[in-house]
Amino acid sequence: MTALGESLRLLRSRGFHPVAARAPRRVFVGSLPCAKGPVPVKLTVEDWNFLEYPQISLVERPAFLPALMPHVDVLGHLCYFAPGAVTLDRYDPATAVAQCLDQATVMLDRIVANPEYRIDDIQSEFPAHWEYGQLSLPWTVFLGDIQPQATTAKYFIMRKGERKHALVSCDPDEAHRLARSLGAAVTASRYRCWLFQTAVPPRVPAQMPRTVKELFVWVRSWDCTLYAGIQKALGEKDYLQQTYAAFAVKTPVGWIGFGFDLDQIRRLGYANSPKRYRNYLHNAGGVQHLFRMALREAGSRFVHSRNLSYQDLYNKRVTVVGCGAIGSFVAAALVRLGGGTGKLGRLKLIDPDDLGPENLGRHVLGYPALMQTKAGALRDELLRQFPHSAIEAHACSVFDHAQLFAAELIVDATGEESVSEYLNGLRLQRGTLTPLLHVWIRGNGESVQALWADAEGGACYRCLLVPDASYHRKERFPLLKTDPLQRTDGCRAYTPYAVSAPMQAAALAADMVCGWLQGDPSPRFRTRSQENADVYRVKNQNLTRMDGCPACARP
């Protein structure tokens, strides 16, 4: 209570006084002492733990503040701290409130004093300013994978219960796949959206356009070619078959969408004379209000490439051998890296076994997949999450798969030395250019290791052992200081480890795949250990071939 009292005294000292509000909310009104003059604001504090910043809103807009400002929405709410940028001290609320008021004052002063700052900030976040530059909420529309040369796309409506979503897509199959993944019914509407692209960033206006006539003036000042394209579309008959016209523009800072309703009597009367309707929009019809769309890209190209600064697995064929603990997490990572996307892309899963109860504790799948084939159940789950990916399941031995090396990458996630050695031998025997990434768990999960082997001439999987008749499988790089704990389950022996181990192994493999996508998977032999693991330190490095290796030694 003392801390709250200090906050109230701080606010009074700054000229703020409380106004009526519903508890636990507290609302105060006062002014920010900006350089050009006071700015009346309302301060609302709902959370004195400051998990959410106090809300500061403009009560009035003084003449020295521009109509369109960055970090200020149409309701006058100020975004003075980026979410998570500053941690306010819950034990010192007076100082916390003072920080917020001071930051809001600094932000408004900067907007007024530096027009370039205002313009640059608005332009870099233009889609957000565009969508919320109106009192009504924007119409949320998903965008599929829009083809570069497409000029229009269809609207699809997806319904699940009471919820309804709109999708703009050039591909009906894409719409149906997405709807299936959402458990929704999909219908193609008779409406179309006109598509445009521009290399010119949106021009920042003094105020966002609100009517058709204001839109035309703004677009013309922004990009004359874009303006001409919109005018051309309005001179064709197609749009008059709809009750509204909608447009989506891809800009260097993202997509923006807008539209307007059509006068029903005139659109029918001008059905064969669309240019007359266009002329009407430039004159009396130009007072028609715009609606803005919140366009959200949902196509596979956007989803899988958004977080990367390099090419993803688009159009690449990738095979995962082994869909157990390691392989299930590896496959989940690869599909998120774009595995199976593109016309040529395929993510192939190979494993002959069924998923048993003993697998569930460290597998990405759970009880719904029990006693199904690991490859098939994993494919179905990944397709449920990522319906646009092409994923194949092969419930057979990898050595019975004739097209094993018809890929750009193979990941050996079996964790079985005998299988890994055989795959290594096949790679060398066939002289394939396809790289083979081996990944495995050591001990009881204390460490994970991976080796990237390809035709570049480095070490193969068998090069990890020293040819020595005196020792059985002598390690070239000893890691474990003690033998791992082994358990038996009936006639089956297994090595216990927590679910974190296959996650770590998959993360290691994914990091090496990302390196490969950027041009170099080095270091090609890697080891990661838990911080408290009782193991020897093994350096991450590019290995040379082992002298006398029975697999790859030159004759």
Coordinates of C-alpha atoms in Angstrom, one line a residue:
M1 CA 0.0 0.0 0.0
T2 CA 2.9 2.3 0.7
A3 CA 4.3 1.7 -2.8
L4 CA 0.8 2.5 -4.3
G5 CA 0.7 5.7 -2.2
E6 CA 4.1 6.8 -3.6
S7 CA 2.7 6.3 -7.1
L8 CA -0.3 8.5 -6.3
R9 CA 1.9 11.2 -4.9
L10 CA 4.2 11.0 -8.0
L11 CA 1.1 11.4 -10.3
R12 CA -0.2 14.4 -8.3
S13 CA 3.2 16.0 -8.5
R14 CA 3.0 15.8 -12.3
G15 CA -0.4 17.2 -12.4
F16 CA -2.4 14.0 -12.9
H17 CA -5.6 13.4 -11.0
P18 CA -7.8 10.3 -10.8
V19 CA -11.1 9.8 -12.6
A20 CA -13.8 7.3 -12.0
A21 CA -13.1 3.8 -13.2
R22 CA -14.1 0.2 -12.6
A23 CA -11.8 -1.6 -10.1
P24 CA -9.1 -2.9 -10.3
R25 CA -8.4 -0.4 -13.1
R26 CA -7.2 3.1 -12.1
V27 CA -7.4 6.0 -14.5
F28 CA -5.7 9.3 -14.3
V29 CA -5.8 12.4 -16.6
G30 CA -3.1 15.0 -17.0
S31 CA -0.6 16.3 -19.6
L32 CA 2.8 15.3 -20.9
P33 CA 5.2 18.3 -20.9
C34 CA 6.3 18.1 -24.5
A35 CA 8.7 20.6 -25.9
K36 CA 6.1 22.3 -28.2
G37 CA 3.4 22.4 -25.4
P38 CA 1.4 20.1 -23.1
V39 CA -0.3 17.1 -24.6
P40 CA -3.5 16.0 -22.6
V41 CA -3.4 12.2 -22.0
K42 CA -5.2 9.5 -20.0
L43 CA -3.1 7.0 -18.0
T44 CA -4.7 3.7 -17.3
V45 CA -3.1 1.2 -15.0
E46 CA -4.7 -2.3 -14.8
D47 CA -1.8 -4.3 -13.7
W48 CA 0.4 -3.1 -10.9
N49 CA 2.7 -6.1 -11.4
F50 CA 3.5 -4.5 -14.8
L51 CA 3.2 -7.6 -16.9
E52 CA 1.4 -5.2 -19.2
Y53 CA 2.6 -1.6 -19.6
P54 CA 0.2 1.1 -18.4
Q55 CA -1.9 2.5 -21.3
I56 CA -1.3 6.1 -22.2
S57 CA -3.8 7.6 -24.6
L58 CA -4.2 11.0 -26.2
V59 CA -7.2 12.9 -24.9
E60 CA -6.8 15.7 -27.4
R61 CA -4.5 16.2 -30.3
P62 CA -2.8 19.6 -30.2
A63 CA -2.2 21.3 -33.5
F64 CA 1.6 20.7 -33.4
L65 CA 1.1 16.9 -33.5
P66 CA 0.7 15.5 -37.1
A67 CA -2.6 13.7 -37.9
L68 CA -0.7 10.4 -38.8
M69 CA 2.0 9.4 -36.3
P70 CA 4.0 6.2 -35.7
H71 CA 3.3 4.3 -32.5
V72 CA -0.1 5.9 -32.1
D73 CA -3.2 4.0 -33.2
V74 CA -6.5 5.4 -34.5
L75 CA -7.9 5.5 -30.9
G76 CA -5.0 7.5 -29.7
H77 CA -3.3 4.8 -27.8
L78 CA 0.5 5.2 -27.6
C79 CA 2.9 2.3 -28.0
Y80 CA 5.8 4.0 -26.1
F81 CA 7.7 0.8 -25.3
A82 CA 8.0 -2.2 -27.6
P83 CA 6.6 -5.3 -25.9
G84 CA 9.3 -6.8 -23.6
A85 CA 11.7 -4.0 -24.3
V86 CA 11.8 -2.7 -20.7
T87 CA 11.1 -4.6 -17.5
L88 CA 9.3 -2.3 -15.0
D89 CA 9.9 -2.8 -11.3
R90 CA 6.8 -4.1 -9.6
Y91 CA 8.4 -3.3 -6.2
D92 CA 8.8 0.4 -7.2
P93 CA 5.6 1.3 -9.0
A94 CA 6.2 5.1 -8.7
T95 CA 9.4 4.9 -10.7
A96 CA 7.8 2.5 -13.1
V97 CA 4.9 4.9 -13.9
A98 CA 7.4 7.8 -14.2
Q99 CA 9.4 5.8 -16.7
C100 CA 6.3 5.3 -18.9
L101 CA 5.3 8.9 -18.8
D102 CA 8.8 10.1 -19.6
Q103 CA 9.2 7.6 -22.5
A104 CA 5.9 8.7 -24.0
T105 CA 7.0 12.4 -23.7
V106 CA 10.3 11.6 -25.4
M107 CA 8.5 9.7 -28.2
L108 CA 6.1 12.5 -29.0
D109 CA 8.9 15.1 -28.9
R110 CA 10.9 13.0 -31.4
I111 CA 7.9 12.7 -33.7
V112 CA 7.4 16.5 -33.8
A113 CA 11.1 17.4 -34.0
N114 CA 12.1 14.9 -36.7
P115 CA 9.8 14.5 -39.6
E116 CA 12.1 11.9 -41.1
Y117 CA 11.8 9.7 -38.0
R118 CA 8.0 9.9 -38.4
I119 CA 8.0 9.0 -42.0
D120 CA 10.6 6.2 -41.7
D121 CA 8.9 4.6 -38.8
I122 CA 5.5 4.7 -40.4
Q123 CA 6.8 3.4 -43.7
S124 CA 8.7 0.5 -42.1
E125 CA 5.5 -0.6 -40.3
F126 CA 3.1 0.6 -43.0
P127 CA 0.8 -2.5 -43.1
A128 CA 0.1 -2.1 -39.4
H129 CA -0.7 1.6 -39.7
W130 CA -2.8 0.9 -42.8
E131 CA -4.9 -1.8 -41.1
Y132 CA -5.6 0.1 -38.0
G133 CA -6.1 3.5 -39.5
Q134 CA -9.9 3.2 -39.1
L135 CA -12.2 2.9 -36.2
S136 CA -13.8 -0.4 -37.3
L137 CA -11.6 -3.6 -37.1
P138 CA -10.0 -4.6 -40.4
W139 CA -11.3 -7.6 -42.3
T140 CA -8.8 -10.4 -41.7
V141 CA -8.0 -12.3 -44.9
F142 CA -5.4 -15.1 -45.3
L143 CA -3.2 -15.1 -48.4
G144 CA -2.1 -18.3 -50.0
D145 CA 1.0 -18.9 -52.2
I146 CA 0.3 -16.1 -54.7
Q147 CA 2.0 -16.8 -58.1
P148 CA 4.3 -13.9 -59.1
Q149 CA 2.5 -13.3 -62.4
A150 CA -1.1 -13.7 -61.0
T151 CA -3.4 -10.7 -61.6
T152 CA -6.4 -12.0 -59.7
A153 CA -7.1 -14.7 -57.1
K154 CA -10.3 -16.3 -55.8
Y155 CA -11.8 -15.9 -52.4
F156 CA -12.5 -19.1 -50.4
I157 CA -14.6 -19.2 -47.3
M158 CA -13.6 -21.7 -44.6
R159 CA -16.2 -22.4 -41.9
K160 CA -15.7 -24.3 -38.6
G161 CA -18.7 -24.0 -36.3
E162 CA -19.4 -20.3 -35.8
R163 CA -16.0 -19.2 -37.0
K164 CA -15.4 -18.1 -40.5
H165 CA -12.1 -17.3 -42.3
A166 CA -11.5 -15.9 -45.8
L167 CA -8.6 -17.1 -48.0
V168 CA -7.3 -15.5 -51.2
S169 CA -5.6 -18.1 -53.3
C170 CA -4.7 -19.0 -56.9
D171 CA -5.0 -22.7 -56.1
P172 CA -8.2 -24.5 -55.1
D173 CA -6.2 -27.5 -53.9
E174 CA -4.3 -25.2 -51.5
A175 CA -7.6 -23.9 -50.1
H176 CA -8.9 -27.5 -49.6
R177 CA -5.7 -28.7 -47.9
L178 CA -5.7 -25.8 -45.5
A179 CA -9.4 -26.3 -44.7
R180 CA -8.8 -30.0 -44.0
S181 CA -6.0 -29.1 -41.6
L182 CA -8.4 -26.7 -39.7
G183 CA -11.2 -29.2 -39.7
A184 CA -13.2 -26.7 -41.6
A185 CA -15.6 -26.8 -44.6
V186 CA -14.5 -24.7 -47.6
T187 CA -16.5 -23.1 -50.4
A188 CA -15.2 -21.0 -53.3
S189 CA -17.0 -17.7 -53.5
R190 CA -17.8 -16.0 -56.8
Y191 CA -15.7 -13.0 -55.7
R192 CA -12.1 -12.3 -56.8
C193 CA -9.4 -10.1 -55.5
W194 CA -7.2 -8.1 -57.9
L195 CA -3.5 -8.5 -57.3
F196 CA -0.7 -5.9 -57.8
Q197 CA 3.0 -5.6 -57.0
T198 CA 5.2 -2.6 -56.6
A199 CA 8.8 -2.0 -55.8
V200 CA 8.1 1.4 -54.4
P201 CA 7.5 1.6 -50.6
P202 CA 4.1 3.1 -49.7
R203 CA 4.1 6.9 -49.6
V204 CA 3.3 8.1 -46.1
P205 CA 0.3 10.5 -46.4
A206 CA -0.6 13.2 -44.0
Q207 CA -3.7 11.2 -43.2
M208 CA -4.7 7.7 -44.4
P209 CA -7.2 7.7 -47.3
R210 CA -10.8 7.2 -46.2
T211 CA -12.7 7.3 -49.5
V212 CA -12.2 6.1 -53.0
K213 CA -11.3 9.5 -54.3
E214 CA -8.7 10.0 -51.6
L215 CA -7.4 6.5 -52.4
F216 CA -6.9 7.4 -56.1
V217 CA -5.0 10.6 -55.1
W218 CA -2.8 8.8 -52.7
V219 CA -1.9 5.8 -55.0
R220 CA -1.1 8.2 -57.9
S221 CA 1.3 10.1 -55.7
W222 CA 2.9 6.8 -54.5
D223 CA 3.3 4.8 -57.8
C224 CA 2.0 5.9 -61.1
T225 CA 2.3 2.4 -62.6
L226 CA 0.3 0.9 -59.7
Y227 CA -2.3 3.6 -60.2
A228 CA -2.5 2.8 -63.9
G229 CA -3.0 -0.9 -63.1
I230 CA -5.8 -0.2 -60.7
Q231 CA -7.5 2.1 -63.2
K232 CA -7.1 -0.5 -66.0
A233 CA -8.8 -3.1 -63.7
L234 CA -11.7 -0.7 -63.1
G235 CA -12.1 -0.3 -66.9
E236 CA -12.9 -4.1 -67.3
K237 CA -16.2 -5.8 -66.8
D238 CA -15.2 -8.4 -64.3
Y239 CA -15.3 -6.4 -61.1
L240 CA -18.9 -5.2 -61.8
Q241 CA -20.1 -8.7 -61.4
Q242 CA -19.4 -8.4 -57.7
T243 CA -21.0 -6.3 -54.9
Y244 CA -17.6 -5.0 -53.9
A245 CA -14.2 -4.5 -55.4
A246 CA -11.1 -5.7 -53.5
F247 CA -7.4 -5.2 -54.2
A248 CA -4.2 -6.6 -52.6
V249 CA -0.9 -4.9 -53.2
K250 CA 2.5 -6.6 -52.5
T251 CA 4.9 -3.8 -51.4
P252 CA 8.5 -3.9 -50.2
V253 CA 7.2 -3.7 -46.6
G254 CA 4.4 -6.3 -46.9
W255 CA 0.9 -6.7 -48.3
I256 CA -1.8 -4.1 -47.9
G257 CA -5.4 -4.7 -48.9
F258 CA -8.4 -2.4 -49.5
G259 CA -11.8 -2.4 -51.2
F260 CA -15.0 -0.6 -51.5
D261 CA -18.7 -1.5 -52.0
L262 CA -20.2 -0.9 -55.4
D263 CA -23.5 1.0 -56.0
Q264 CA -25.9 -1.9 -56.8
I265 CA -28.0 0.0 -59.3
R266 CA -25.2 1.6 -61.2
R267 CA -23.0 -1.5 -61.3
L268 CA -25.9 -3.3 -63.0
G269 CA -26.6 -0.4 -65.3
Y270 CA -23.0 0.0 -66.3
A271 CA -22.4 -3.8 -66.6
N272 CA -21.4 -3.4 -70.3
S273 CA -19.8 0.0 -69.8
P274 CA -17.3 -0.4 -66.9
K275 CA -15.4 2.8 -67.9
R276 CA -18.5 4.8 -67.0
Y277 CA -18.5 3.3 -63.6
R278 CA -14.9 4.2 -63.2
N279 CA -15.7 7.7 -64.2
Y280 CA -18.4 7.7 -61.6
L281 CA -15.8 6.7 -58.9
H282 CA -13.7 9.6 -59.9
N283 CA -16.6 12.0 -59.4
A284 CA -19.8 11.6 -57.3
G285 CA -19.0 7.9 -56.4
G286 CA -15.6 8.9 -55.0
V287 CA -17.2 9.6 -51.6
Q288 CA -17.7 5.9 -51.1
H289 CA -15.8 4.8 -47.9
L290 CA -13.0 2.3 -48.1
F291 CA -12.6 -0.8 -46.1
R292 CA -9.2 -2.1 -45.2
M293 CA -8.0 -5.7 -45.1
A294 CA -5.6 -7.2 -42.6
L295 CA -3.8 -9.5 -45.0
R296 CA -2.0 -12.5 -43.4
E297 CA 0.2 -14.6 -45.5
A298 CA -0.5 -18.3 -44.8
G299 CA 1.1 -20.0 -47.8
S300 CA 3.9 -22.5 -47.4
R301 CA 6.5 -20.2 -49.0
F302 CA 5.9 -17.6 -46.3
V303 CA 5.5 -19.9 -43.4
H304 CA 8.8 -21.8 -44.0
S305 CA 11.0 -18.9 -45.1
R306 CA 9.8 -16.1 -42.8
N307 CA 12.3 -16.9 -40.0
L308 CA 15.3 -17.6 -42.3
S309 CA 17.8 -15.3 -44.0
Y310 CA 18.7 -18.0 -46.5
Q311 CA 17.0 -20.5 -48.8
D312 CA 14.9 -23.2 -47.2
L313 CA 14.3 -26.8 -48.3
Y314 CA 11.9 -25.6 -51.0
N315 CA 12.0 -28.0 -54.1
K316 CA 14.5 -30.3 -52.3
R317 CA 14.1 -34.0 -51.9
V318 CA 15.0 -35.1 -48.4
T319 CA 14.8 -38.6 -46.9
V320 CA 14.7 -39.4 -43.2
V321 CA 15.8 -43.0 -42.4
G322 CA 14.4 -44.0 -39.0
C323 CA 11.2 -42.5 -37.6
G324 CA 11.8 -43.4 -33.9
A325 CA 12.7 -41.0 -31.1
I326 CA 15.4 -39.1 -33.1
G327 CA 13.8 -39.3 -36.5
S328 CA 10.4 -38.1 -35.4
F329 CA 11.9 -34.9 -34.0
V330 CA 14.2 -34.6 -37.0
A331 CA 11.3 -34.9 -39.4
A332 CA 9.3 -32.3 -37.4
A333 CA 12.2 -29.9 -37.8
L334 CA 12.8 -30.5 -41.5
V335 CA 9.1 -29.9 -42.4
R336 CA 9.3 -26.6 -40.6
L337 CA 12.4 -25.8 -42.7
G338 CA 10.3 -26.3 -45.8
G339 CA 10.8 -30.0 -46.4
G340 CA 8.3 -31.3 -48.9
T341 CA 7.4 -27.9 -50.4
G342 CA 7.7 -26.9 -54.0
K343 CA 6.7 -28.9 -57.1
L344 CA 9.9 -31.0 -56.9
G345 CA 10.1 -31.1 -53.1
R346 CA 9.5 -34.4 -51.2
L347 CA 10.0 -35.4 -47.5
K348 CA 10.4 -39.1 -47.5
L349 CA 10.1 -41.1 -44.2
I350 CA 11.4 -44.7 -44.0
D351 CA 10.9 -47.0 -41.1
P352 CA 9.6 -50.6 -41.0
D353 CA 8.4 -50.7 -37.4
D354 CA 5.2 -50.0 -35.6
L355 CA 4.9 -47.5 -32.8
G356 CA 4.7 -49.4 -29.5
P357 CA 3.9 -48.3 -26.0
E358 CA 7.6 -48.4 -25.1
N359 CA 8.2 -45.7 -27.7
L360 CA 5.7 -43.1 -26.5
G361 CA 7.8 -41.6 -23.7
R362 CA 10.4 -40.2 -26.0
H363 CA 8.7 -39.9 -29.4
V364 CA 7.0 -36.9 -30.9
L365 CA 3.8 -38.9 -31.4
G366 CA 1.5 -40.0 -28.6
Y367 CA -1.3 -42.5 -27.9
P368 CA -3.4 -41.8 -31.1
A369 CA -0.6 -43.3 -33.2
L370 CA -0.2 -46.4 -31.0
M371 CA 0.4 -49.6 -33.1
Q372 CA 0.4 -47.7 -36.4
T373 CA 3.5 -47.7 -38.6
K374 CA 5.9 -45.1 -37.3
A375 CA 6.5 -43.7 -40.8
G376 CA 2.8 -43.6 -41.7
A377 CA 1.6 -42.1 -38.4
L378 CA 4.4 -39.5 -38.5
R379 CA 3.5 -38.5 -42.0
D380 CA -0.2 -38.1 -41.1
E381 CA 0.6 -35.9 -38.1
L382 CA 3.0 -33.7 -40.1
L383 CA 0.5 -33.4 -42.9
R384 CA -2.2 -32.4 -40.3
Q385 CA 0.1 -29.6 -39.2
F386 CA 1.6 -28.7 -42.6
P387 CA -1.0 -29.7 -45.3
H388 CA 0.9 -28.1 -48.2
S389 CA 4.0 -30.3 -47.8
A390 CA 4.5 -33.5 -49.9
I391 CA 5.4 -36.2 -47.5
E392 CA 5.8 -39.9 -48.3
A393 CA 5.8 -42.8 -45.8
H394 CA 7.5 -46.1 -46.5
A395 CA 7.0 -48.8 -43.9
C396 CA 9.9 -51.0 -45.2
S397 CA 13.5 -51.6 -44.6
V398 CA 15.7 -48.8 -46.0
F399 CA 17.7 -51.5 -47.8
D400 CA 14.6 -52.5 -49.8
H401 CA 14.0 -49.0 -51.0
A402 CA 15.2 -48.8 -54.6
Q403 CA 15.1 -45.0 -54.8
L404 CA 17.1 -44.3 -51.6
F405 CA 19.7 -42.0 -53.1
A406 CA 17.2 -40.2 -55.3
A407 CA 17.4 -37.2 -53.0
E408 CA 19.4 -34.0 -52.3
L409 CA 19.9 -35.1 -48.6
I410 CA 19.6 -38.3 -46.5
V411 CA 19.4 -38.1 -42.7
D412 CA 20.3 -41.3 -40.9
A413 CA 18.3 -41.0 -37.6
T414 CA 18.3 -44.7 -36.8
G415 CA 20.8 -44.4 -34.0
E416 CA 21.8 -48.0 -34.8
E417 CA 25.5 -48.5 -35.6
S418 CA 25.0 -51.5 -37.8
V419 CA 22.4 -49.7 -40.0
S420 CA 24.5 -46.6 -40.1
E421 CA 27.6 -48.6 -41.2
Y422 CA 25.6 -50.3 -43.9
L423 CA 24.2 -46.9 -45.2
N424 CA 27.7 -45.5 -45.1
G425 CA 28.9 -48.5 -47.2
L426 CA 26.1 -48.1 -49.7
R427 CA 27.0 -44.4 -50.1
L428 CA 30.6 -45.2 -50.8
Q429 CA 29.9 -48.2 -53.0
R430 CA 27.5 -46.2 -55.3
G431 CA 29.7 -43.1 -55.4
T432 CA 26.6 -40.9 -54.9
L433 CA 26.8 -37.2 -54.6
T434 CA 24.0 -37.2 -52.1
P435 CA 25.2 -36.2 -48.6
L436 CA 24.4 -38.5 -45.7
L437 CA 23.9 -37.0 -42.3
H438 CA 24.3 -39.4 -39.4
V439 CA 22.9 -38.4 -36.0
W440 CA 22.9 -40.4 -32.8
I441 CA 22.6 -40.3 -29.0
R442 CA 25.5 -41.4 -26.7
G443 CA 25.2 -43.0 -23.3
N444 CA 22.0 -42.3 -21.4
G445 CA 21.5 -39.0 -23.2
E446 CA 24.5 -37.2 -21.8
S447 CA 25.7 -36.3 -25.3
V448 CA 24.5 -36.3 -28.9
Q449 CA 26.7 -36.5 -32.0
A450 CA 26.4 -36.0 -35.8
L451 CA 28.6 -36.6 -38.8
W452 CA 28.1 -35.1 -42.2
A453 CA 29.5 -37.3 -44.9
D454 CA 29.6 -36.5 -48.6
A455 CA 31.7 -36.8 -51.7
E456 CA 34.0 -34.0 -50.7
G457 CA 36.6 -36.5 -49.5
G458 CA 36.3 -36.2 -45.7
A459 CA 35.8 -38.9 -43.1
C460 CA 33.1 -41.5 -43.5
Y461 CA 31.1 -43.0 -40.6
R462 CA 33.5 -45.9 -40.2
C463 CA 36.4 -43.4 -39.8
L464 CA 35.1 -42.8 -36.3
L465 CA 36.7 -46.2 -35.3
V466 CA 40.4 -47.0 -35.1
P467 CA 41.4 -50.1 -37.0
D468 CA 43.0 -52.1 -34.2
A469 CA 42.8 -55.9 -33.9
S470 CA 43.5 -55.7 -30.2
Y471 CA 40.4 -53.7 -29.5
H472 CA 36.7 -54.3 -30.5
R473 CA 35.5 -51.1 -32.1
K474 CA 38.0 -48.7 -30.6
E475 CA 36.7 -45.1 -30.7
R476 CA 38.8 -42.6 -32.5
F477 CA 37.4 -39.9 -30.2
P478 CA 36.5 -41.4 -26.8
L479 CA 33.6 -39.7 -25.2
L480 CA 31.9 -41.7 -22.4
K481 CA 33.9 -42.1 -19.2
T482 CA 31.5 -44.8 -17.9
D483 CA 29.4 -47.5 -19.5
P484 CA 25.8 -46.4 -20.0
L485 CA 23.0 -48.0 -18.0
Q486 CA 21.2 -50.8 -19.9
R487 CA 17.7 -52.2 -19.2
T488 CA 15.7 -55.1 -20.4
D489 CA 12.0 -55.2 -21.3
G490 CA 11.1 -58.8 -21.8
C491 CA 13.5 -60.0 -24.5
R492 CA 14.3 -56.4 -25.6
A493 CA 17.3 -54.5 -24.3
Y494 CA 17.3 -50.7 -24.4
T495 CA 19.2 -47.7 -23.2
P496 CA 17.1 -45.3 -21.1
Y497 CA 17.3 -41.6 -21.8
A498 CA 14.9 -38.7 -21.4
V499 CA 13.0 -37.0 -24.2
S500 CA 15.4 -34.1 -24.1
A501 CA 18.1 -36.4 -25.7
P502 CA 16.3 -36.9 -29.1
M503 CA 15.3 -33.3 -29.1
Q504 CA 19.0 -32.3 -28.7
A505 CA 20.0 -34.7 -31.4
A506 CA 17.3 -33.3 -33.8
A507 CA 18.4 -29.8 -33.0
L508 CA 22.0 -30.7 -33.8
A509 CA 21.0 -32.3 -37.1
A510 CA 18.8 -29.2 -38.0
D511 CA 21.7 -26.9 -37.3
M512 CA 23.9 -28.8 -39.7
V513 CA 21.1 -28.8 -42.4
C514 CA 20.8 -25.1 -42.0
G515 CA 24.6 -24.8 -42.5
W516 CA 24.3 -26.9 -45.6
L517 CA 21.5 -24.6 -46.9
Q518 CA 23.9 -21.7 -46.4
G519 CA 26.6 -23.4 -48.3
D520 CA 28.7 -25.2 -45.7
P521 CA 27.7 -27.8 -43.0
S522 CA 31.1 -27.4 -41.2
P523 CA 32.2 -28.5 -38.7
R524 CA 31.1 -31.8 -40.1
F525 CA 31.6 -33.8 -37.0
R526 CA 29.9 -32.3 -33.9
T527 CA 29.3 -33.3 -30.3
R528 CA 27.0 -31.6 -27.8
S529 CA 27.0 -32.6 -24.1
Q530 CA 24.9 -31.7 -21.1
E531 CA 26.6 -29.3 -18.8
N532 CA 26.9 -31.8 -16.0
A533 CA 27.8 -34.8 -18.1
D534 CA 30.7 -36.9 -17.0
V535 CA 32.3 -37.2 -20.5
Y536 CA 35.5 -36.4 -22.3
R537 CA 35.6 -33.2 -24.3
V538 CA 35.5 -33.9 -28.1
K539 CA 36.3 -31.0 -30.4
N540 CA 33.9 -30.1 -33.2
Q541 CA 35.9 -30.4 -36.4
N542 CA 36.1 -31.4 -40.1
L543 CA 37.6 -34.9 -40.0
T544 CA 40.1 -36.4 -42.4
R545 CA 39.9 -40.0 -43.4
M546 CA 41.2 -42.6 -41.0
D547 CA 44.2 -44.5 -42.2
G548 CA 43.3 -48.1 -42.8
C549 CA 39.5 -47.5 -42.7
P550 CA 38.0 -50.6 -44.1
A551 CA 35.1 -48.6 -45.7
C552 CA 36.7 -45.7 -47.4
A553 CA 40.5 -46.3 -47.4
R554 CA 42.0 -45.9 -50.9
P555 CA 43.6 -49.1 -52.3

